[in-house]
Amino acid sequence: MLHRRRVLAAPLALAAAPLARPALAQAWPARTVRIIVPWPPAGSTDVLVRFYAERLQSLLGQSVVVENRPGAGGNIGVDVVAKSTPDGHTIGIAAVAHLSINPYLYARLAYDPQSLMLVGVAWELPNCAVVPAEHNPSRTLQEFIAWAKAKPDGITYGSPGVGTTPHLSGALFCTRVGIQGTHVPFRGAAQAIPVMLGGQLDFALDNLTSYVPVIREGRMRALAVTSAQRVPTMPDVPTMAEAGVPDFVVTSWQSFFFPPGTPPAVIQRMNAALKEISEDEAMRKRFLDAGAFMAWSTPEEATARAERERPMWREAVQISGARVE
């Protein structure tokens, strides 16, 4: 009789297994959720994550706090999340750099990009060619190219770190148009902008979001964006193709992610919350006003995109000559 009870218990346990996932998703989160931003405060990623954090608090029913852990091109913050307890209470935000570029840029990475559990694409960031209005006479991209070619020592261009999309975009741009450019890395846009405004940095091809305030104030001049279409909130700024540099479409995208081993039910509930936020027209406008295109995808689509773009970024890293030992 005892043996028979054990045999019957097995199919009952299997039948109950599918019910565990919804129950787990409903139980999560049980306490404060921490979102790790691998860049300094006030940069484009930090600003956009905080937009999401405001809404996630009400949707998840728990406090959501944002913690900045910058350094090593964002790898420090990503690694913090990758090594966190996979219970859904620590979330990260990863850029295409962390997912598709860094395997070719760094000799060693503390985390495995392919092991990160992506939740879904959250936004796209076009890069924008900008110059300091007070220190540069250029009003069009072609004027800037001519100005830069006339400088015997070339130009300097800034980025939020070696191997980031602004760095690689800048290197590709200089090569494409025949400019001698020297890359100057910073910890983030918040550190690069004052240097550029002071005239010690000539140019940046950085995420538009970080530069929207100084562009609107007239202290920076936007010459072109790297998206395929113009940005609706800055309709006077041409695309690279319109400005005379064809076939130069480079955007940065970012995805929320959990550490390896996070239960699928938690990922699914987080993805559903992000989808609800992305469908809010007021939020979409808020992102556009900040220079970003709000997005949403399934976890599978985000993972496939990271894989699909790796060959392109591997080539970009080779062209830039960047390597971190």
XYZ file of C-alpha atoms in Angstrom:
325
model
C 0.000 0.000 0.000
C 2.858 2.366 0.863
C 4.482 1.680 -2.503
C 1.213 2.437 -4.327
C 0.885 5.801 -2.559
C 4.371 6.771 -3.664
C 3.614 5.869 -7.276
C 0.463 7.979 -7.277
C 2.271 10.922 -5.681
C 4.576 11.365 -8.678
C 1.932 12.267 -11.295
C 0.192 14.504 -8.751
C 3.444 16.411 -8.204
C 3.928 16.766 -11.960
C 0.387 18.031 -12.381
C 0.977 20.676 -9.712
C 4.292 21.859 -11.240
C 2.775 24.234 -13.856
C 0.845 25.960 -11.064
C 4.079 26.898 -9.296
C 5.129 29.484 -11.888
C 2.062 31.746 -11.631
C 2.201 31.457 -7.842
C 5.855 32.471 -7.843
C 5.195 35.404 -10.155
C 2.418 36.608 -7.860
C 4.686 36.343 -4.812
C 7.416 38.388 -6.475
C 8.585 40.903 -5.455
C 8.546 40.292 -1.716
C 10.685 43.345 -0.846
C 12.428 46.350 -2.389
C 13.640 45.828 -5.952
C 17.047 47.225 -6.785
C 17.902 48.345 -10.345
C 21.638 48.574 -10.979
C 22.659 51.229 -13.520
C 26.255 50.626 -14.667
C 26.836 54.316 -15.456
C 27.124 57.492 -13.342
C 24.082 59.570 -12.352
C 22.581 62.039 -14.869
C 23.699 60.100 -17.962
C 21.231 58.906 -20.587
C 20.813 55.415 -19.118
C 20.326 56.723 -15.594
C 17.674 59.222 -16.707
C 15.652 56.645 -18.649
C 15.871 53.944 -15.980
C 14.453 56.383 -13.444
C 11.471 56.977 -15.745
C 10.770 53.237 -15.580
C 11.433 52.993 -11.833
C 8.652 55.476 -11.078
C 6.069 53.340 -12.862
C 7.412 49.965 -11.746
C 6.774 50.831 -8.097
C 3.024 50.979 -8.646
C 2.910 47.998 -11.017
C 5.014 45.703 -8.818
C 3.657 46.882 -5.465
C 7.102 47.330 -3.910
C 9.673 50.101 -3.637
C 12.058 50.297 -6.586
C 15.428 51.944 -6.014
C 18.070 52.865 -8.571
C 21.717 52.292 -7.671
C 24.588 53.593 -9.814
C 27.626 51.317 -10.060
C 29.822 52.865 -12.798
C 33.255 51.825 -13.970
C 35.091 49.763 -16.608
C 32.735 50.777 -19.402
C 29.738 49.607 -17.400
C 31.154 46.122 -16.791
C 31.373 46.583 -13.021
C 27.655 47.209 -12.658
C 26.720 44.389 -15.039
C 28.937 41.989 -13.111
C 27.306 43.036 -9.815
C 23.943 41.949 -11.208
C 25.321 38.792 -12.840
C 26.639 37.622 -9.460
C 23.554 38.626 -7.446
C 21.144 36.169 -5.882
C 18.765 35.154 -8.700
C 15.563 35.823 -6.771
C 14.349 38.738 -8.918
C 15.156 41.492 -6.429
C 18.247 42.730 -8.268
C 17.765 43.862 -11.871
C 20.309 45.343 -14.246
C 20.214 47.383 -17.408
C 22.611 46.254 -20.131
C 23.528 48.111 -23.297
C 24.412 46.549 -26.617
C 28.025 47.169 -25.586
C 27.749 44.717 -22.700
C 25.910 42.134 -24.762
C 27.434 42.301 -28.248
C 30.624 44.395 -28.146
C 32.565 43.545 -25.007
C 33.275 39.896 -25.898
C 35.527 41.230 -28.684
C 36.819 44.280 -26.843
C 37.971 42.786 -23.542
C 40.607 40.100 -23.196
C 38.721 38.888 -20.117
C 35.217 39.557 -18.873
C 34.108 38.803 -15.324
C 30.647 37.869 -16.604
C 29.388 35.794 -19.529
C 27.180 38.029 -21.757
C 25.317 35.006 -23.106
C 24.357 33.844 -19.614
C 22.495 37.047 -18.709
C 18.722 36.597 -18.694
C 17.353 39.426 -20.828
C 13.871 40.721 -20.051
C 13.326 42.661 -23.274
C 14.515 45.675 -25.268
C 13.454 48.821 -23.409
C 14.605 51.644 -25.691
C 16.710 52.730 -28.656
C 19.131 55.631 -28.454
C 20.288 57.409 -31.607
C 23.688 59.000 -31.355
C 24.062 62.666 -32.209
C 27.036 64.543 -33.647
C 27.493 67.573 -31.400
C 29.975 70.452 -31.123
C 30.319 73.221 -28.526
C 28.569 76.296 -29.945
C 30.934 78.791 -28.337
C 34.118 77.116 -29.539
C 33.200 75.717 -32.957
C 31.939 77.696 -35.959
C 30.412 74.682 -37.747
C 26.672 74.800 -38.380
C 26.445 71.725 -40.604
C 28.155 68.358 -40.577
C 29.993 69.118 -43.819
C 31.298 72.398 -42.361
C 32.560 70.460 -39.342
C 34.296 67.866 -41.534
C 36.044 70.637 -43.469
C 36.998 72.391 -40.217
C 38.373 69.154 -38.739
C 40.412 68.293 -41.852
C 42.040 71.714 -41.685
C 43.378 71.081 -38.182
C 46.964 69.809 -38.487
C 46.740 67.688 -35.331
C 43.237 66.463 -35.995
C 40.382 66.612 -33.490
C 39.494 65.131 -30.150
C 36.205 63.348 -29.574
C 34.741 62.179 -26.287
C 32.731 59.156 -25.218
C 31.525 57.519 -21.993
C 34.222 54.865 -22.238
C 36.363 52.635 -24.443
C 34.267 50.266 -26.530
C 30.957 52.022 -25.964
C 28.771 52.734 -28.985
C 29.705 56.461 -28.861
C 33.394 55.512 -28.965
C 32.989 53.045 -31.816
C 30.613 55.378 -33.660
C 33.162 58.168 -33.374
C 35.988 55.977 -34.623
C 33.924 54.729 -37.564
C 32.833 58.257 -38.409
C 36.377 59.639 -38.413
C 37.564 56.781 -40.617
C 34.616 57.117 -42.977
C 35.020 60.876 -43.597
C 38.824 60.991 -43.438
C 39.320 62.854 -40.163
C 42.231 62.293 -37.807
C 40.522 61.810 -34.464
C 41.849 61.161 -30.971
C 39.483 59.410 -28.610
C 39.137 60.792 -25.067
C 37.187 58.451 -22.757
C 35.183 59.691 -19.763
C 33.202 57.917 -17.071
C 29.999 59.238 -18.606
C 28.428 62.086 -20.560
C 28.019 64.127 -17.369
C 31.827 64.317 -17.150
C 32.432 64.905 -20.883
C 29.946 67.733 -21.395
C 31.647 70.360 -19.147
C 34.991 69.620 -20.822
C 33.472 70.127 -24.252
C 31.683 73.304 -23.179
C 35.033 74.577 -21.906
C 36.590 74.104 -25.344
C 38.980 71.295 -24.403
C 37.093 68.713 -26.466
C 36.096 69.214 -30.103
C 33.325 66.770 -30.798
C 31.161 63.893 -29.641
C 28.993 61.321 -31.380
C 27.200 60.369 -28.197
C 23.730 59.271 -27.101
C 21.319 62.096 -27.863
C 19.538 61.796 -24.517
C 22.514 63.111 -22.552
C 22.861 66.191 -24.753
C 19.231 67.276 -25.192
C 19.325 69.913 -22.382
C 22.519 71.649 -23.568
C 21.372 71.497 -27.203
C 18.082 73.157 -26.320
C 19.922 75.773 -24.275
C 22.009 76.602 -27.356
C 25.303 75.708 -25.689
C 25.794 72.665 -27.969
C 25.024 72.465 -31.671
C 23.527 69.219 -33.043
C 24.797 68.479 -36.562
C 23.281 65.061 -37.354
C 21.694 61.986 -35.774
C 22.671 58.384 -36.492
C 19.132 56.981 -36.660
C 17.519 56.090 -39.982
C 14.887 58.807 -39.494
C 14.954 62.227 -37.902
C 14.087 62.462 -34.217
C 10.545 63.898 -33.957
C 11.408 66.239 -31.103
C 14.374 67.676 -33.052
C 13.000 67.808 -36.596
C 15.596 70.334 -37.782
C 18.522 67.982 -37.107
C 19.263 65.882 -40.224
C 20.182 62.215 -40.339
C 23.745 61.275 -41.257
C 22.594 60.367 -44.774
C 20.868 63.726 -45.198
C 23.996 65.452 -43.895
C 26.179 63.792 -46.540
C 27.436 60.643 -44.795
C 25.470 57.690 -46.272
C 25.128 54.208 -44.776
C 25.836 55.359 -41.254
C 22.963 54.124 -39.095
C 24.140 53.224 -35.585
C 21.831 53.128 -32.585
C 22.366 51.931 -29.057
C 19.674 49.786 -27.465
C 19.342 48.578 -23.934
C 17.592 45.736 -22.149
C 16.730 45.032 -18.538
C 18.194 41.740 -17.358
C 18.331 39.371 -14.409
C 21.216 37.218 -13.164
C 21.516 33.655 -14.447
C 19.138 31.260 -12.729
C 16.288 33.732 -12.182
C 12.931 31.887 -12.344
C 11.194 32.271 -15.725
C 7.964 33.349 -14.006
C 9.723 36.394 -12.557
C 11.130 37.332 -15.960
C 7.691 36.963 -17.533
C 6.028 39.192 -14.953
C 8.726 41.849 -15.309
C 8.358 41.700 -19.091
C 4.596 42.179 -18.773
C 5.153 45.242 -16.558
C 7.585 46.728 -19.097
C 5.085 46.109 -21.890
C 2.376 47.979 -19.984
C 4.722 50.918 -19.401
C 5.807 50.983 -23.060
C 2.194 51.267 -24.233
C 1.604 54.443 -22.210
C 1.522 57.377 -24.654
C 2.600 59.848 -21.972
C 5.697 57.724 -21.270
C 6.489 57.393 -24.964
C 6.365 61.173 -25.302
C 8.540 61.547 -22.225
C 11.159 59.318 -23.838
C 10.996 61.204 -27.135
C 11.441 64.480 -25.268
C 14.583 62.977 -23.767
C 15.887 61.887 -27.181
C 15.112 58.168 -27.025
C 12.663 55.816 -28.738
C 10.756 53.667 -26.261
C 10.602 50.002 -27.242
C 9.456 46.585 -26.061
C 10.288 43.029 -27.046
C 10.040 39.522 -25.709
C 13.061 38.069 -23.865
C 13.667 35.770 -26.835
C 13.699 38.678 -29.305
C 16.187 40.635 -27.180
C 18.483 37.627 -26.912
C 18.303 37.005 -30.668
C 19.102 40.625 -31.431
C 22.198 40.580 -29.222
C 23.398 37.477 -31.066
C 22.584 38.899 -34.505
C 24.540 42.122 -33.959
C 27.729 40.555 -32.622
C 29.426 40.182 -36.049
C 28.809 43.853 -36.891
C 30.236 45.090 -33.613
C 33.186 42.707 -33.831
C 34.113 44.416 -37.095
C 33.674 47.861 -35.507
C 36.000 46.927 -32.647
C 38.629 45.762 -35.134
C 38.386 49.025 -37.082
C 38.729 51.103 -33.913
C 41.771 49.141 -32.778
C 40.409 49.159 -29.232
C 41.477 46.399 -26.885
C 41.255 46.161 -23.111
C 43.610 43.672 -21.487
